[in-house]
mmCIF file with all atom_site columns, C-alpha atoms in Angstrom:
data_model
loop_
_atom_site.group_PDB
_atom_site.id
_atom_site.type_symbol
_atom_site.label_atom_id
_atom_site.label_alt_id
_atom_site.label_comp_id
_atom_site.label_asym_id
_atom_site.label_entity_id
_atom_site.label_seq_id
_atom_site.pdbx_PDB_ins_code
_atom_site.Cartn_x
_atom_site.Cartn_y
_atom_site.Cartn_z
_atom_site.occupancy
_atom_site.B_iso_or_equiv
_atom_site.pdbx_formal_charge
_atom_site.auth_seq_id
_atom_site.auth_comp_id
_atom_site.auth_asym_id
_atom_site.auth_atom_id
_atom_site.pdbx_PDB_model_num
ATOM 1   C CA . UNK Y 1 1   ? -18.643 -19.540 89.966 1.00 0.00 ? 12  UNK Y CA 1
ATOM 2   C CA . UNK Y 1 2   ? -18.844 -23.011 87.710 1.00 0.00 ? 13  UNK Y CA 1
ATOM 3   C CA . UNK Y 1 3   ? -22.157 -23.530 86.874 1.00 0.00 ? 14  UNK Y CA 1
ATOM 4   C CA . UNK Y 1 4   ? -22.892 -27.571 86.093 1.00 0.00 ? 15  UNK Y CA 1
ATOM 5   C CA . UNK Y 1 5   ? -25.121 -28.431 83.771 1.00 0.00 ? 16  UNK Y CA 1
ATOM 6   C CA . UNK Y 1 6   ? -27.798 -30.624 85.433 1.00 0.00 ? 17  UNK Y CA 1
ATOM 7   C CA . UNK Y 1 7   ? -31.533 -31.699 84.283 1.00 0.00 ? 18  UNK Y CA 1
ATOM 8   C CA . UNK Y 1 8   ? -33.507 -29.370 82.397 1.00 0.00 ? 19  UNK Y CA 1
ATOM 9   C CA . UNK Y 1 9   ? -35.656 -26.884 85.162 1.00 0.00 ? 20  UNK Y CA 1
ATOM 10  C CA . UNK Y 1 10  ? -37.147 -24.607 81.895 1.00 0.00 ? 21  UNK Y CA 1
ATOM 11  C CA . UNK Y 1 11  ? -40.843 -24.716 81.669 1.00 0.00 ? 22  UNK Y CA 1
ATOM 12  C CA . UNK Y 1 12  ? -42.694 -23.909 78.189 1.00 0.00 ? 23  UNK Y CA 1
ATOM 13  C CA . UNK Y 1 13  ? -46.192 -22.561 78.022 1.00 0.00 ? 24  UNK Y CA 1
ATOM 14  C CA . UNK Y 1 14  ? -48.019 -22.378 74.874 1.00 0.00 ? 25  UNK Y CA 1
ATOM 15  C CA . UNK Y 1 15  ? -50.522 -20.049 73.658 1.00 0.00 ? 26  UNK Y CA 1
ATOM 16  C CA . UNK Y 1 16  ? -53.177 -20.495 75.205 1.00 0.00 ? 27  UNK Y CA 1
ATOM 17  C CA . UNK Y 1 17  ? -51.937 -21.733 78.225 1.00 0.00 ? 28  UNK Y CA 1
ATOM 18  C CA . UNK Y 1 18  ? -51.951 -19.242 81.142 1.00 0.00 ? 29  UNK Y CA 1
ATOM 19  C CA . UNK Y 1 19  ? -48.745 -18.451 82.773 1.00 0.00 ? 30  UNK Y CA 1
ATOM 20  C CA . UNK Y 1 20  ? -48.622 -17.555 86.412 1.00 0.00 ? 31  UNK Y CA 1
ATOM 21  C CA . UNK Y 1 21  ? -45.032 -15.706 87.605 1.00 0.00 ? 32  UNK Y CA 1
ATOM 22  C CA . UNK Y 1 22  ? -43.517 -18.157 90.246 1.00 0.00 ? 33  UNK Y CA 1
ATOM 23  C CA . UNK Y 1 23  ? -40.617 -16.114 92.662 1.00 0.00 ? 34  UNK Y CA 1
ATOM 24  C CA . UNK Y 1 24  ? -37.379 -17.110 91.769 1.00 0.00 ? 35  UNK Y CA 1
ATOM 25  C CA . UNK Y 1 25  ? -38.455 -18.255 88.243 1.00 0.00 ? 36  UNK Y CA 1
ATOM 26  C CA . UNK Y 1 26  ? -37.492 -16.074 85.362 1.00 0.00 ? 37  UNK Y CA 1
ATOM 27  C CA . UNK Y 1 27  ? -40.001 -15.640 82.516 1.00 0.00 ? 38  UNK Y CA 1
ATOM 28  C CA . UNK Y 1 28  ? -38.839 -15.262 78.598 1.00 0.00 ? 39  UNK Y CA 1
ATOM 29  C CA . UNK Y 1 29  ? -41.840 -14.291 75.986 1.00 0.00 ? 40  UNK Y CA 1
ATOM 30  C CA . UNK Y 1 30  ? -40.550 -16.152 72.661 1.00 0.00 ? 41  UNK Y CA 1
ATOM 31  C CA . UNK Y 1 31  ? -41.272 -13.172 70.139 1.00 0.00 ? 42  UNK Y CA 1
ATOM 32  C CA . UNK Y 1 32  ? -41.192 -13.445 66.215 1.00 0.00 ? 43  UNK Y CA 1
ATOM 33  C CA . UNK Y 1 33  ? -42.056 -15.363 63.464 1.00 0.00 ? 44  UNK Y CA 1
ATOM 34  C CA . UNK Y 1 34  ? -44.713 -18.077 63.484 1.00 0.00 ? 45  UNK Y CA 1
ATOM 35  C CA . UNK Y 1 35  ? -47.217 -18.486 60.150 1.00 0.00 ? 46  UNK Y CA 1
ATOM 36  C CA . UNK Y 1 36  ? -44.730 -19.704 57.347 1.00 0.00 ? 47  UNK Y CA 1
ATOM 37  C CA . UNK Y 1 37  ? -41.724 -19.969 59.309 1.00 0.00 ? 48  UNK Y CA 1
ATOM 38  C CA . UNK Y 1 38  ? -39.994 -22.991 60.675 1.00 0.00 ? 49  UNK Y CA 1
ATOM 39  C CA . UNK Y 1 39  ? -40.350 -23.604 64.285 1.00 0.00 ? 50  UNK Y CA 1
ATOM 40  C CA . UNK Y 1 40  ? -37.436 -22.157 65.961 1.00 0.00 ? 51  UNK Y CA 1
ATOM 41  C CA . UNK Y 1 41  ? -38.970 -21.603 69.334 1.00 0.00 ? 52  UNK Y CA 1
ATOM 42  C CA . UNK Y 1 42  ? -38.988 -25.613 69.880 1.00 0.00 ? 53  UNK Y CA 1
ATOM 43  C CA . UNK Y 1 43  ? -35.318 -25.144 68.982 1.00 0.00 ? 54  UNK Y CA 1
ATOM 44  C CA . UNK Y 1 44  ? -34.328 -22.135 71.595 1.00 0.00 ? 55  UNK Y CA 1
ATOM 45  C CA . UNK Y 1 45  ? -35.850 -24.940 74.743 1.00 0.00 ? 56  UNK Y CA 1
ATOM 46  C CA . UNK Y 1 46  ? -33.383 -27.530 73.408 1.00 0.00 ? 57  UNK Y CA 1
ATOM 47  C CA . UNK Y 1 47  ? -30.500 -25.144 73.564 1.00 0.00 ? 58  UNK Y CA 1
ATOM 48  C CA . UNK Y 1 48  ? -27.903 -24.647 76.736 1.00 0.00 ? 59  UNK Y CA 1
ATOM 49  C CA . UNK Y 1 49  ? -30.596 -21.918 77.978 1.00 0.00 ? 60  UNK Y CA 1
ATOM 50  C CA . UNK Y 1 50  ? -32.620 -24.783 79.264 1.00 0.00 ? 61  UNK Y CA 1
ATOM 51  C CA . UNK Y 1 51  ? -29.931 -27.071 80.179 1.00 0.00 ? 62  UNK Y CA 1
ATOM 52  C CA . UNK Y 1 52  ? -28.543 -25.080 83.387 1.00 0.00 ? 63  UNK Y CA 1
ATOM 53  C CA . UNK Y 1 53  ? -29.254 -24.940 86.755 1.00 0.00 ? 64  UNK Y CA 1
ATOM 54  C CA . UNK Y 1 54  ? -31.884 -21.659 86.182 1.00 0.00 ? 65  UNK Y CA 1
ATOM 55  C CA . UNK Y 1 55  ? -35.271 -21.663 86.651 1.00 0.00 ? 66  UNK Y CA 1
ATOM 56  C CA . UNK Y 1 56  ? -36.852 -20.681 82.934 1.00 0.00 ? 67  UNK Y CA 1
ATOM 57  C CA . UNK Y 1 57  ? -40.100 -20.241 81.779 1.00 0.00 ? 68  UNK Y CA 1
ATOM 58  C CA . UNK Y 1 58  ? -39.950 -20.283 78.102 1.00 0.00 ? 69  UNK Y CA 1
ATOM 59  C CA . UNK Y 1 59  ? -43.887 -18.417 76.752 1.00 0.00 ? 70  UNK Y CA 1
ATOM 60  C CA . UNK Y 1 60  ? -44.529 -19.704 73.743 1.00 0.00 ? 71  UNK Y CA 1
ATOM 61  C CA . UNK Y 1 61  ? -47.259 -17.939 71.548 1.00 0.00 ? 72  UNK Y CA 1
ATOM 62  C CA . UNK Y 1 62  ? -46.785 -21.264 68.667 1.00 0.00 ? 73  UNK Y CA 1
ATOM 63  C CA . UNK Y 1 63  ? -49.676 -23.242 69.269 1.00 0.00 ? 74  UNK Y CA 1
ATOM 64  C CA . UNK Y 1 64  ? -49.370 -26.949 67.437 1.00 0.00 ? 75  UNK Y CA 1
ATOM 65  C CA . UNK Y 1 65  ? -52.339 -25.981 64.956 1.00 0.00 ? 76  UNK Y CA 1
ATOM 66  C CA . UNK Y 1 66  ? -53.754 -22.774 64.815 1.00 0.00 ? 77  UNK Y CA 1
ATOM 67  C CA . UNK Y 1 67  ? -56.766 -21.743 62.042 1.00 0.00 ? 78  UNK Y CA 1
ATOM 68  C CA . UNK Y 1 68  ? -56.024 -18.339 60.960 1.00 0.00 ? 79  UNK Y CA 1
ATOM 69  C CA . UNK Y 1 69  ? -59.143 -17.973 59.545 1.00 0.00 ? 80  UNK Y CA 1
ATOM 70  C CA . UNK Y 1 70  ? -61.099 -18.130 62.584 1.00 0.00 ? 81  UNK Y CA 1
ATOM 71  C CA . UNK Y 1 71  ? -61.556 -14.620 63.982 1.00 0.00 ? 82  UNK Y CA 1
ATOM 72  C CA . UNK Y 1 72  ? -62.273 -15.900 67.894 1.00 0.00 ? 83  UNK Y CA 1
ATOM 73  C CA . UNK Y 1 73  ? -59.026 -18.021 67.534 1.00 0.00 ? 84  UNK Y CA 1
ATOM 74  C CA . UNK Y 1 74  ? -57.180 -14.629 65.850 1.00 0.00 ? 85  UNK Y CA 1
ATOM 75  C CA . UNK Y 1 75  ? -58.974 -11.966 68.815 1.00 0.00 ? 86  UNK Y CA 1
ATOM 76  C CA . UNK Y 1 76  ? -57.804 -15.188 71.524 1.00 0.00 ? 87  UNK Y CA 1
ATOM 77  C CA . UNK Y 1 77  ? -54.023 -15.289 69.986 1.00 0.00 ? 88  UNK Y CA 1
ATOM 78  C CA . UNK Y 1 78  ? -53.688 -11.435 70.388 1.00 0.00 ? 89  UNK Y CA 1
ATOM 79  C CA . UNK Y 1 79  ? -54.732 -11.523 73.460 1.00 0.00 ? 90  UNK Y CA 1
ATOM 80  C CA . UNK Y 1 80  ? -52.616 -14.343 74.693 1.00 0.00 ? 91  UNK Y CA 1
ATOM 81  C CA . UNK Y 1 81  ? -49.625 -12.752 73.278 1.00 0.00 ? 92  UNK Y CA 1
ATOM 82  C CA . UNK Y 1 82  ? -50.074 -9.079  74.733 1.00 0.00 ? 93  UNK Y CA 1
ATOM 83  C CA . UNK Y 1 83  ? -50.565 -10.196 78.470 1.00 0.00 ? 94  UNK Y CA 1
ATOM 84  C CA . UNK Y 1 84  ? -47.816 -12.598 78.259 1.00 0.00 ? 95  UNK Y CA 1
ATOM 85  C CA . UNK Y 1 85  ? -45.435 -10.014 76.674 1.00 0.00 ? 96  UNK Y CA 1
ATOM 86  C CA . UNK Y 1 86  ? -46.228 -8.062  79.740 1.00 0.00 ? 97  UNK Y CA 1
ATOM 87  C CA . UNK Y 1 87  ? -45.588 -10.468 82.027 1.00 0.00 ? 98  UNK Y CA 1
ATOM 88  C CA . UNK Y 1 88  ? -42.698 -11.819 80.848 1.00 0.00 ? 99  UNK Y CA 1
ATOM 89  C CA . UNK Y 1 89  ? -38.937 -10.683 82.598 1.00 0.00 ? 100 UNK Y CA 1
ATOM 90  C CA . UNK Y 1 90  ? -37.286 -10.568 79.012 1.00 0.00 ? 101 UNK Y CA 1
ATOM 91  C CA . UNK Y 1 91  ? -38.470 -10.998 75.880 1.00 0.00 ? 102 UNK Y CA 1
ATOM 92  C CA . UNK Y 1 92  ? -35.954 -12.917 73.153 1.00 0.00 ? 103 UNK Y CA 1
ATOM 93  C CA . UNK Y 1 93  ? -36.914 -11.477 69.311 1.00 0.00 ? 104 UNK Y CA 1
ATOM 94  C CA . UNK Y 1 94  ? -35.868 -13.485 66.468 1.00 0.00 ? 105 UNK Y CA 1
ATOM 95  C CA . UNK Y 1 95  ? -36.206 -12.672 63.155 1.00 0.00 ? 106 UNK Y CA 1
ATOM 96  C CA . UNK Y 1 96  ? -35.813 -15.817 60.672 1.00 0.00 ? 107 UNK Y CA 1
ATOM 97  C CA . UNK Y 1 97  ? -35.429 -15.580 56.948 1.00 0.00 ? 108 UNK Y CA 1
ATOM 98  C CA . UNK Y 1 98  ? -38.671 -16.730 55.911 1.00 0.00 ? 109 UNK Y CA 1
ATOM 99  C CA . UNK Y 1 99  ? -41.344 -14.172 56.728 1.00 0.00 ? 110 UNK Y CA 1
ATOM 100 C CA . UNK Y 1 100 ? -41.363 -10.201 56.913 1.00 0.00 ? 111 UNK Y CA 1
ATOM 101 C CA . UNK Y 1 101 ? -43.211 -11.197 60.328 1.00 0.00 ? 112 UNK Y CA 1
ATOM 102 C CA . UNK Y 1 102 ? -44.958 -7.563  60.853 1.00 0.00 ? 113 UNK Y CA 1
ATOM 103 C CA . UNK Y 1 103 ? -46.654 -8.827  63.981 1.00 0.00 ? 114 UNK Y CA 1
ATOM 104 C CA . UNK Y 1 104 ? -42.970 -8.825  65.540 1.00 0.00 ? 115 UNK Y CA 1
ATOM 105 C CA . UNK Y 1 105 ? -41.367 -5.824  64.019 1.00 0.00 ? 116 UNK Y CA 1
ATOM 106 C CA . UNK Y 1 106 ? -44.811 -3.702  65.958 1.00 0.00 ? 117 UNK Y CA 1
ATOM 107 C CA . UNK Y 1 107 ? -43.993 -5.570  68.753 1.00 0.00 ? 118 UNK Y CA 1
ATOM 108 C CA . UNK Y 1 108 ? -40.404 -4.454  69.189 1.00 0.00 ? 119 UNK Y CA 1
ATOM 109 C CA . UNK Y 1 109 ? -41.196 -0.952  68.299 1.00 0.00 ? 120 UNK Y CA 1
ATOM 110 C CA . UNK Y 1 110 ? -43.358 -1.252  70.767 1.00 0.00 ? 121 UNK Y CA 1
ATOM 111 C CA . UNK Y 1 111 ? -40.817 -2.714  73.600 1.00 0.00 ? 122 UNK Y CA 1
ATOM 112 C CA . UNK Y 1 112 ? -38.005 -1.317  72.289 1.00 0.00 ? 123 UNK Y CA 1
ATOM 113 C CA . UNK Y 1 113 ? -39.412 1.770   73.707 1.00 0.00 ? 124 UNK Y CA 1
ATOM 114 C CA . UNK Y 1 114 ? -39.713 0.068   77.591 1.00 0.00 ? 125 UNK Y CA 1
ATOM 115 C CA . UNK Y 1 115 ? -36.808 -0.818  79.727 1.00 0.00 ? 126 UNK Y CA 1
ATOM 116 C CA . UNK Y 1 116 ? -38.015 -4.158  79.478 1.00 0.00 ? 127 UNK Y CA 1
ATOM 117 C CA . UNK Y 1 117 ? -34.813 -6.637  78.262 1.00 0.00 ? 128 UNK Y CA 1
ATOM 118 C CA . UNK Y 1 118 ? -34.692 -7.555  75.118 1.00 0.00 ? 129 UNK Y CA 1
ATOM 119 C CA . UNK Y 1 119 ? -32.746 -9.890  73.280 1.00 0.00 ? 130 UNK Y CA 1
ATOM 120 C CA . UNK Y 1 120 ? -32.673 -9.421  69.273 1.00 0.00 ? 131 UNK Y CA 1
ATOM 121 C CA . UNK Y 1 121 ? -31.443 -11.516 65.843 1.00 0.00 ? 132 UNK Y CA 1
ATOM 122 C CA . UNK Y 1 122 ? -32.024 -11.276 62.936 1.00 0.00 ? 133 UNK Y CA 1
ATOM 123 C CA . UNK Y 1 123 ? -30.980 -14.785 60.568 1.00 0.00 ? 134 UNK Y CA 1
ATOM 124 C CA . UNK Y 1 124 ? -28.536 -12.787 57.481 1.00 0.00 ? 135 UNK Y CA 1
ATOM 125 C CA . UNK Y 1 125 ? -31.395 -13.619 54.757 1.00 0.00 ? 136 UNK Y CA 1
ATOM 126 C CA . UNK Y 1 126 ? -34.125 -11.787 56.783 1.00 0.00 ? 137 UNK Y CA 1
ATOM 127 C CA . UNK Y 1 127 ? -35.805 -9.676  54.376 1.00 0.00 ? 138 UNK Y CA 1
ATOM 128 C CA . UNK Y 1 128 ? -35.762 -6.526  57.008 1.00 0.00 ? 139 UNK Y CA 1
ATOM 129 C CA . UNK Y 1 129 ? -32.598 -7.311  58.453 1.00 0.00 ? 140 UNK Y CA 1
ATOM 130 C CA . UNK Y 1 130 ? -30.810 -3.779  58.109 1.00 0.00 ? 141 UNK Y CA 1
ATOM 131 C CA . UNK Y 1 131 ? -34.037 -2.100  59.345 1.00 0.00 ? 142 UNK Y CA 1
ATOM 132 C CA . UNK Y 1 132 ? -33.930 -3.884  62.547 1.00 0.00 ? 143 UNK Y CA 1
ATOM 133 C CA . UNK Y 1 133 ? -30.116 -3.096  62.812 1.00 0.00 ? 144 UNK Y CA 1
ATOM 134 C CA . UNK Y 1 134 ? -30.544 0.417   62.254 1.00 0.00 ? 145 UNK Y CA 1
ATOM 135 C CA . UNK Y 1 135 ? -33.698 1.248   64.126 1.00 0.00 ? 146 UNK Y CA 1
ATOM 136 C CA . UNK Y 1 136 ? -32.312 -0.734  67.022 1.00 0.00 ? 147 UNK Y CA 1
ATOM 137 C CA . UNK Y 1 137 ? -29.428 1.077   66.961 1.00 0.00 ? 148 UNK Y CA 1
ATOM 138 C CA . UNK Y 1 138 ? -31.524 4.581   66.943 1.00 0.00 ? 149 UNK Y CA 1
ATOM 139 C CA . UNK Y 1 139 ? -33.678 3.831   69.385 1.00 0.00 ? 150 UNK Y CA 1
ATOM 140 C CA . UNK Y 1 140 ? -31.959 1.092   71.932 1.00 0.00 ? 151 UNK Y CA 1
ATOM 141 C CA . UNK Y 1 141 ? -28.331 1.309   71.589 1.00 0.00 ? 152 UNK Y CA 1
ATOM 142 C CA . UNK Y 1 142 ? -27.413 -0.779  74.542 1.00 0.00 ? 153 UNK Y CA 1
ATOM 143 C CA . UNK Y 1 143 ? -29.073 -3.969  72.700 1.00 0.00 ? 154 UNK Y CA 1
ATOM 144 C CA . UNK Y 1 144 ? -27.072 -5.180  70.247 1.00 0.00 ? 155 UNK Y CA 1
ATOM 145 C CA . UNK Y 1 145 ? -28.737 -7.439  67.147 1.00 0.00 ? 156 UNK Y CA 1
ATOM 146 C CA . UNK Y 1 146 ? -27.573 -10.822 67.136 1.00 0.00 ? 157 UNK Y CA 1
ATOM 147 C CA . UNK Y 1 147 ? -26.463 -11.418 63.334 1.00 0.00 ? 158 UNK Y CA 1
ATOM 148 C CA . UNK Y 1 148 ? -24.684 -14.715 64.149 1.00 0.00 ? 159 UNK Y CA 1
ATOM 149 C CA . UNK Y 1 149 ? -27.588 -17.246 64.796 1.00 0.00 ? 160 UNK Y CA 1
ATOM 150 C CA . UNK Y 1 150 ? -30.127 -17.846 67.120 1.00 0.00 ? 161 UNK Y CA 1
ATOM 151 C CA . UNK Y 1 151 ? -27.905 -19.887 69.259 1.00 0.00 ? 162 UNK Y CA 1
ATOM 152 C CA . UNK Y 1 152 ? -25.251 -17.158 69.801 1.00 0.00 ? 163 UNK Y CA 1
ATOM 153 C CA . UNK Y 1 153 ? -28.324 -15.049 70.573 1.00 0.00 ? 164 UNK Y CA 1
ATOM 154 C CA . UNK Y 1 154 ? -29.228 -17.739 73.128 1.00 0.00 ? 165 UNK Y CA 1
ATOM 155 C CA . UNK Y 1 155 ? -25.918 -17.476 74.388 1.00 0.00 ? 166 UNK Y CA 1
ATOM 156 C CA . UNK Y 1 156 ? -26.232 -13.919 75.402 1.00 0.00 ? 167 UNK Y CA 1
ATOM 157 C CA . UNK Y 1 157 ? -29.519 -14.772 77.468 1.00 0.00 ? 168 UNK Y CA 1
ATOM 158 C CA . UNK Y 1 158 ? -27.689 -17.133 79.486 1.00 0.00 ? 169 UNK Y CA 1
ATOM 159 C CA . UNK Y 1 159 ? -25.289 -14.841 80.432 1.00 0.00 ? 170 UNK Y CA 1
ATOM 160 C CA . UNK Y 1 160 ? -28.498 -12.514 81.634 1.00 0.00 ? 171 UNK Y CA 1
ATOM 161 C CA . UNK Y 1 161 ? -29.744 -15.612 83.449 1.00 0.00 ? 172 UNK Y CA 1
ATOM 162 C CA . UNK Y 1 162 ? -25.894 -16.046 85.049 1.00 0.00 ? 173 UNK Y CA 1
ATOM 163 C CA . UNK Y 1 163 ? -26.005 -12.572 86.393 1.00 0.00 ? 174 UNK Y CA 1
ATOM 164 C CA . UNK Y 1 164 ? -29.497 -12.247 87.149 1.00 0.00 ? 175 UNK Y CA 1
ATOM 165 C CA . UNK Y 1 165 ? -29.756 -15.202 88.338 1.00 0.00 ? 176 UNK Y CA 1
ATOM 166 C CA . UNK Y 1 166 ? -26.998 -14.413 91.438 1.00 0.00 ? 177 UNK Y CA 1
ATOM 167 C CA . UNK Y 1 167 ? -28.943 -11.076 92.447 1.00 0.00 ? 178 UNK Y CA 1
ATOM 168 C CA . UNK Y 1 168 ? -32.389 -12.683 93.451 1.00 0.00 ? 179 UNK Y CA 1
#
C-alpha cells in the first residue's frame, strides 16, 4: 500500500490543554526534556509523522512560558503530564544532550514497566546515554534506543502508525 503524503491531519495539545481520545485518532505523549533544553517537540510535528494521511495527536507537556517557581503552576504541570501519559496510545522518549532530564528517566522506568509502546533516543552527547541503553535493554528488550537522531526515531513511529493504522 503507497501511502501519499497529503495535508497535515496531526493535532498538538499543550500542557494545559485537555485532550479528549477521538476513535480512529492515535494519541503520542511527547516525553523528555523541557527546562534548559532546546525545543525538539516543535520539531517532531514538523517531521514526516505529521505529514501523512494518519490521524495524530501529538501531547505536548512544553508550555510557551512556564514559571518554575510557582508551586500551583509546578503541582498543575505534574498533573497535566501524568493523565496525559495515561491516555496517550504511545509515548515517544527523547533524550537530548543538554539536560540529565530526571523527570523523564522516572518516567520511563515507570512505563518501561507497562506494555504501553514506547519509542526511545537518546542524542550521542546525552549525559546518561549508556544508562538508558542498558536498562532498556534489561528491562524492555523488544524496544530498541534510537542512537541515530530524533528523526530516525520518528521514522520508526511512522511505521507503528502504517501498521496500526491498517488494523483499526
Amino acid at each position: 500500500m503507497i501511502i501519499e503524503p497529503k495535508a497535515t491531519t496531526a493535532r498538538v495539545f499543550t500542557c494545559p490543554q485537555e485532550y479528549k481520545p477521538e476513535p480512529r485518532r492515535i494519541s503520542i505523549f511527547l516525553a523528555g526534556g523541557i527546562t534548559g533544553c532546546w525545543d525538539w517537540q516543535s520539531r517532531v510535528a514538523t517531521l514526516p509523522i505529521a505529514r501523512y494521511p494518519w490521524e495524530v495527536d501529538f501531547l505536548n507537556p512544553r508550555r510557551p512560558f512556564f514559571d518554575v517557581g510557582n508551586p500551583a503552576a509546578t503541582v498543575e504541570q505534574i498533573e497535566w503530564e501524568q493523565k496525559h501519559l495515561e491516555k496517550a496510545d504511545a509515548i515517544l522518549f527523547w533524550f537530548c544532550a543538554e539536560q540529565v532530564q530526571p523527570i523523564a528517566l522516572f518516567e520511563l522506568g515507570c512505563y518501561s514497566a507497562t506494555e504501553k509502546p514506547l519509542f526511545i533516543g537518546v542524542d550521542d552527547e546525552y549525559p546518561r546515554r549508556i544508562d538508558v541503553i542498558e536498562q532498556m535493554r534489561l528491562r524492555r528488550p523488544d524496544i530498541k534506543v534510537e542512537t541515530s537522531g530524533l528523526g530516525v526515531l520518528c521514522w520508526r513511529i511512522e511505521s507503528w502508525l502504517s501498521e496500526r493504522m491498517m488494523r483499526i
